């Protein structure tokens, strides 16, 4: 578990980095937003509910990369998902669709580094010692994000992507998120951010 000083240092870094990040990336976010609105004639922002700290839901902000469909929504997205728009493919490839989450970080709903927020039915169903993951703010990136940066491609190769996500990917993410908590340090956060930005 993080100490009070670690929490304060982490939150201070989140505020500074997210503010600076929003200032520098706002033109890119705005241009992408306009491109989505013009091409799809819909809102350029997607704000679904995700599970956050203590298992509580919150709205996460993303640039809209998928078409709206009628009927049940599959929460598992593969690389070849027909719902992904042409612009969406480009935005997802370079993770530009995730940039609005800097606003979630600035608001204190997320952190720059931590377990990725998931849909209901995953993090909120954790039991025993695994629930320590819910003591953290969800992050834009983390150890699990780095390991599964090609997650959509990996899922596209599976006969049953939903089962593979639940039985293979999700348990490994739990393991990595608990490892992050156990080994937490400010230096680890910086290392994870650096690897996320440079793509290695």
mmCIF file of C-alpha atoms in Angstrom:
data_model
loop_
_atom_site.group_PDB
_atom_site.id
_atom_site.type_symbol
_atom_site.label_atom_id
_atom_site.label_comp_id
_atom_site.label_asym_id
_atom_site.label_seq_id
_atom_site.Cartn_x
_atom_site.Cartn_y
_atom_site.Cartn_z
ATOM 1 C CA UNK A 1 0.000 0.000 0.000
ATOM 2 C CA UNK A 2 1.116 3.554 -0.690
ATOM 3 C CA UNK A 3 2.108 5.765 2.211
ATOM 4 C CA UNK A 4 0.586 9.228 2.697
ATOM 5 C CA UNK A 5 3.744 10.868 1.340
ATOM 6 C CA UNK A 6 3.715 8.600 -1.712
ATOM 7 C CA UNK A 7 0.079 9.510 -2.321
ATOM 8 C CA UNK A 8 0.846 13.233 -2.104
ATOM 9 C CA UNK A 9 3.865 12.949 -4.408
ATOM 10 C CA UNK A 10 1.916 10.863 -6.904
ATOM 11 C CA UNK A 11 -1.054 13.240 -6.887
ATOM 12 C CA UNK A 12 1.156 16.299 -7.225
ATOM 13 C CA UNK A 13 2.916 14.786 -10.210
ATOM 14 C CA UNK A 14 -0.443 13.835 -11.743
ATOM 15 C CA UNK A 15 -1.745 17.396 -11.458
ATOM 16 C CA UNK A 16 1.344 19.011 -12.966
ATOM 17 C CA UNK A 17 1.871 16.470 -15.755
ATOM 18 C CA UNK A 18 -1.816 16.253 -16.737
ATOM 19 C CA UNK A 19 -2.162 20.054 -16.871
ATOM 20 C CA UNK A 20 0.949 20.433 -19.018
ATOM 21 C CA UNK A 21 -0.152 17.486 -21.139
ATOM 22 C CA UNK A 22 -3.568 19.006 -21.787
ATOM 23 C CA UNK A 23 -2.031 22.349 -22.752
ATOM 24 C CA UNK A 24 0.351 20.793 -25.275
ATOM 25 C CA UNK A 25 -2.015 18.177 -26.706
ATOM 26 C CA UNK A 26 -5.171 20.308 -26.841
ATOM 27 C CA UNK A 27 -4.653 21.288 -30.523
ATOM 28 C CA UNK A 28 -4.306 17.609 -31.479
ATOM 29 C CA UNK A 29 -7.354 16.656 -29.386
ATOM 30 C CA UNK A 30 -9.415 19.478 -30.902
ATOM 31 C CA UNK A 31 -8.456 18.696 -34.514
ATOM 32 C CA UNK A 32 -9.206 15.001 -33.954
ATOM 33 C CA UNK A 33 -12.525 15.924 -32.327
ATOM 34 C CA UNK A 34 -13.530 18.047 -35.327
ATOM 35 C CA UNK A 35 -12.527 15.293 -37.765
ATOM 36 C CA UNK A 36 -14.736 12.804 -35.914
ATOM 37 C CA UNK A 37 -17.712 15.178 -35.800
ATOM 38 C CA UNK A 38 -17.419 16.079 -39.494
ATOM 39 C CA UNK A 39 -16.928 12.510 -40.718
ATOM 40 C CA UNK A 40 -19.482 10.768 -38.507
ATOM 41 C CA UNK A 41 -21.902 13.622 -37.751
ATOM 42 C CA UNK A 42 -21.974 12.545 -34.119
ATOM 43 C CA UNK A 43 -20.403 13.703 -30.897
ATOM 44 C CA UNK A 44 -16.621 13.435 -30.972
ATOM 45 C CA UNK A 45 -16.391 12.450 -27.316
ATOM 46 C CA UNK A 46 -17.211 9.030 -25.884
ATOM 47 C CA UNK A 47 -17.849 9.007 -22.121
ATOM 48 C CA UNK A 48 -18.744 5.516 -20.853
ATOM 49 C CA UNK A 49 -18.764 4.479 -17.217
ATOM 50 C CA UNK A 50 -15.761 2.557 -15.904
ATOM 51 C CA UNK A 51 -14.903 1.148 -12.490
ATOM 52 C CA UNK A 52 -12.619 3.397 -10.472
ATOM 53 C CA UNK A 53 -11.096 3.542 -7.021
ATOM 54 C CA UNK A 54 -12.957 1.573 -4.328
ATOM 55 C CA UNK A 55 -15.035 -0.043 -7.082
ATOM 56 C CA UNK A 56 -17.014 3.128 -7.750
ATOM 57 C CA UNK A 57 -18.071 3.988 -11.324
ATOM 58 C CA UNK A 58 -16.985 7.188 -13.054
ATOM 59 C CA UNK A 59 -17.171 8.613 -16.556
ATOM 60 C CA UNK A 60 -13.984 8.206 -18.556
ATOM 61 C CA UNK A 61 -13.360 10.532 -21.509
ATOM 62 C CA UNK A 62 -12.153 9.295 -24.886
ATOM 63 C CA UNK A 63 -12.270 10.470 -28.463
ATOM 64 C CA UNK A 64 -14.971 8.511 -30.242
ATOM 65 C CA UNK A 65 -13.463 5.810 -32.467
ATOM 66 C CA UNK A 66 -16.376 3.420 -32.956
ATOM 67 C CA UNK A 67 -19.788 3.510 -34.599
ATOM 68 C CA UNK A 68 -22.898 3.241 -32.492
ATOM 69 C CA UNK A 69 -24.728 -0.048 -32.970
ATOM 70 C CA UNK A 70 -28.105 -1.371 -31.936
ATOM 71 C CA UNK A 71 -28.351 -4.383 -29.659
ATOM 72 C CA UNK A 72 -25.940 -5.817 -27.074
ATOM 73 C CA UNK A 73 -22.520 -4.151 -26.925
ATOM 74 C CA UNK A 74 -19.429 -6.351 -26.859
ATOM 75 C CA UNK A 75 -16.996 -4.880 -24.330
ATOM 76 C CA UNK A 76 -14.052 -6.736 -25.917
ATOM 77 C CA UNK A 77 -12.559 -4.935 -28.906
ATOM 78 C CA UNK A 78 -10.342 -6.657 -31.461
ATOM 79 C CA UNK A 79 -8.173 -5.053 -34.131
ATOM 80 C CA UNK A 80 -10.623 -6.008 -36.891
ATOM 81 C CA UNK A 81 -13.754 -4.910 -35.032
ATOM 82 C CA UNK A 82 -16.171 -3.598 -37.714
ATOM 83 C CA UNK A 83 -17.392 -0.906 -35.313
ATOM 84 C CA UNK A 84 -14.069 0.954 -35.524
ATOM 85 C CA UNK A 85 -14.221 3.881 -37.956
ATOM 86 C CA UNK A 86 -11.471 4.749 -40.442
ATOM 87 C CA UNK A 87 -10.441 7.746 -38.366
ATOM 88 C CA UNK A 88 -10.803 5.608 -35.258
ATOM 89 C CA UNK A 89 -8.219 3.121 -36.522
ATOM 90 C CA UNK A 90 -5.647 5.890 -36.812
ATOM 91 C CA UNK A 91 -6.514 7.430 -33.444
ATOM 92 C CA UNK A 92 -6.336 4.050 -31.682
ATOM 93 C CA UNK A 93 -3.057 3.124 -33.370
ATOM 94 C CA UNK A 94 -1.311 6.151 -31.892
ATOM 95 C CA UNK A 95 -3.393 6.170 -28.651
ATOM 96 C CA UNK A 96 -4.646 9.677 -29.438
ATOM 97 C CA UNK A 97 -8.155 8.638 -28.407
ATOM 98 C CA UNK A 98 -6.869 8.267 -24.819
ATOM 99 C CA UNK A 99 -5.605 11.864 -24.476
ATOM 100 C CA UNK A 100 -8.871 13.291 -23.040
ATOM 101 C CA UNK A 101 -8.253 11.073 -20.004
ATOM 102 C CA UNK A 102 -5.727 13.688 -18.905
ATOM 103 C CA UNK A 103 -8.838 15.594 -17.819
ATOM 104 C CA UNK A 104 -9.872 12.619 -15.672
ATOM 105 C CA UNK A 105 -6.412 12.746 -14.093
ATOM 106 C CA UNK A 106 -6.610 16.477 -13.430
ATOM 107 C CA UNK A 107 -10.022 15.974 -11.785
ATOM 108 C CA UNK A 108 -8.623 13.296 -9.490
ATOM 109 C CA UNK A 109 -10.633 10.406 -10.950
ATOM 110 C CA UNK A 110 -7.576 8.779 -12.483
ATOM 111 C CA UNK A 111 -3.798 8.768 -12.181
ATOM 112 C CA UNK A 112 -1.195 8.842 -14.923
ATOM 113 C CA UNK A 113 -0.001 5.384 -13.865
ATOM 114 C CA UNK A 114 -2.099 2.631 -12.339
ATOM 115 C CA UNK A 115 -4.424 -0.261 -13.199
ATOM 116 C CA UNK A 116 -6.475 0.471 -16.307
ATOM 117 C CA UNK A 117 -10.155 1.135 -15.492
ATOM 118 C CA UNK A 118 -12.396 -1.649 -16.759
ATOM 119 C CA UNK A 119 -16.065 -2.212 -17.416
ATOM 120 C CA UNK A 120 -18.350 -3.516 -14.679
ATOM 121 C CA UNK A 121 -17.930 -7.228 -14.097
ATOM 122 C CA UNK A 122 -14.150 -7.218 -13.740
ATOM 123 C CA UNK A 123 -12.436 -4.937 -11.202
ATOM 124 C CA UNK A 124 -15.599 -4.532 -9.114
ATOM 125 C CA UNK A 125 -15.791 -8.327 -8.772
ATOM 126 C CA UNK A 126 -12.286 -8.768 -7.351
ATOM 127 C CA UNK A 127 -12.066 -10.812 -4.158
ATOM 128 C CA UNK A 128 -9.608 -11.332 -1.293
ATOM 129 C CA UNK A 129 -6.160 -9.792 -1.611
ATOM 130 C CA UNK A 130 -6.824 -8.928 -5.252
ATOM 131 C CA UNK A 131 -9.111 -6.143 -4.035
ATOM 132 C CA UNK A 132 -6.049 -4.123 -3.019
ATOM 133 C CA UNK A 133 -5.982 -3.054 -6.665
ATOM 134 C CA UNK A 134 -9.102 -0.992 -5.946
ATOM 135 C CA UNK A 135 -7.174 1.061 -3.384
ATOM 136 C CA UNK A 136 -5.485 2.873 -6.283
ATOM 137 C CA UNK A 137 -6.827 5.369 -8.760
ATOM 138 C CA UNK A 138 -7.067 3.750 -12.193
ATOM 139 C CA UNK A 139 -4.349 4.872 -14.585
ATOM 140 C CA UNK A 140 -3.904 5.902 -18.206
ATOM 141 C CA UNK A 141 -0.993 3.497 -18.405
ATOM 142 C CA UNK A 142 0.637 0.840 -16.255
ATOM 143 C CA UNK A 143 2.583 -2.412 -16.250
ATOM 144 C CA UNK A 144 -0.387 -4.278 -17.733
ATOM 145 C CA UNK A 145 -0.827 -1.605 -20.405
ATOM 146 C CA UNK A 146 2.788 -2.015 -21.479
ATOM 147 C CA UNK A 147 2.608 -5.807 -21.608
ATOM 148 C CA UNK A 148 -0.667 -5.827 -23.538
ATOM 149 C CA UNK A 149 -0.054 -2.840 -25.790
ATOM 150 C CA UNK A 150 -0.967 -5.113 -28.728
ATOM 151 C CA UNK A 151 -4.048 -6.447 -26.938
ATOM 152 C CA UNK A 152 -6.471 -5.840 -29.817
ATOM 153 C CA UNK A 153 -4.202 -7.706 -32.238
ATOM 154 C CA UNK A 154 -3.819 -10.565 -29.734
ATOM 155 C CA UNK A 155 -7.581 -10.836 -29.240
ATOM 156 C CA UNK A 156 -8.153 -10.827 -33.007
ATOM 157 C CA UNK A 157 -6.128 -14.049 -33.229
ATOM 158 C CA UNK A 158 -8.369 -15.931 -30.787
ATOM 159 C CA UNK A 159 -11.316 -18.160 -31.638
ATOM 160 C CA UNK A 160 -13.197 -16.774 -28.613
ATOM 161 C CA UNK A 161 -11.832 -13.298 -27.736
ATOM 162 C CA UNK A 162 -14.246 -12.807 -24.832
ATOM 163 C CA UNK A 163 -13.217 -16.054 -23.125
ATOM 164 C CA UNK A 164 -9.522 -15.411 -23.800
ATOM 165 C CA UNK A 165 -9.792 -11.945 -22.278
ATOM 166 C CA UNK A 166 -11.476 -13.241 -19.137
ATOM 167 C CA UNK A 167 -9.444 -16.424 -18.662
ATOM 168 C CA UNK A 168 -5.970 -15.363 -19.809
ATOM 169 C CA UNK A 169 -5.520 -11.588 -20.135
ATOM 170 C CA UNK A 170 -7.516 -10.466 -17.106
ATOM 171 C CA UNK A 171 -5.763 -12.792 -14.580
ATOM 172 C CA UNK A 172 -2.379 -11.654 -15.910
ATOM 173 C CA UNK A 173 -3.434 -8.011 -15.523
ATOM 174 C CA UNK A 174 -4.388 -8.672 -11.909
ATOM 175 C CA UNK A 175 -0.954 -10.181 -11.305
ATOM 176 C CA UNK A 176 0.813 -7.200 -12.884
ATOM 177 C CA UNK A 177 -1.301 -4.650 -11.029
ATOM 178 C CA UNK A 178 -0.549 -6.299 -7.689
ATOM 179 C CA UNK A 179 3.135 -6.354 -8.633
ATOM 180 C CA UNK A 180 2.908 -2.605 -9.315
ATOM 181 C CA UNK A 181 1.485 -1.959 -5.840
ATOM 182 C CA UNK A 182 4.099 -4.166 -4.171
ATOM 183 C CA UNK A 183 7.000 -2.468 -5.941
ATOM 184 C CA UNK A 184 5.585 1.047 -6.134
ATOM 185 C CA UNK A 185 7.963 3.979 -6.294
ATOM 186 C CA UNK A 186 7.961 7.369 -7.979
ATOM 187 C CA UNK A 187 10.822 6.115 -10.136
ATOM 188 C CA UNK A 188 8.695 3.180 -11.319
ATOM 189 C CA UNK A 189 5.936 5.592 -12.387
ATOM 190 C CA UNK A 190 8.443 7.655 -14.362
ATOM 191 C CA UNK A 191 9.862 4.519 -15.966
ATOM 192 C CA UNK A 192 6.383 3.314 -17.005
ATOM 193 C CA UNK A 193 5.463 6.737 -18.409
ATOM 194 C CA UNK A 194 8.703 6.920 -20.356
ATOM 195 C CA UNK A 195 8.196 3.466 -21.896
ATOM 196 C CA UNK A 196 4.607 4.414 -22.768
ATOM 197 C CA UNK A 197 5.620 7.640 -24.485
ATOM 198 C CA UNK A 198 8.626 6.330 -26.414
ATOM 199 C CA UNK A 199 6.828 3.106 -27.267
ATOM 200 C CA UNK A 200 9.380 0.600 -25.988
#
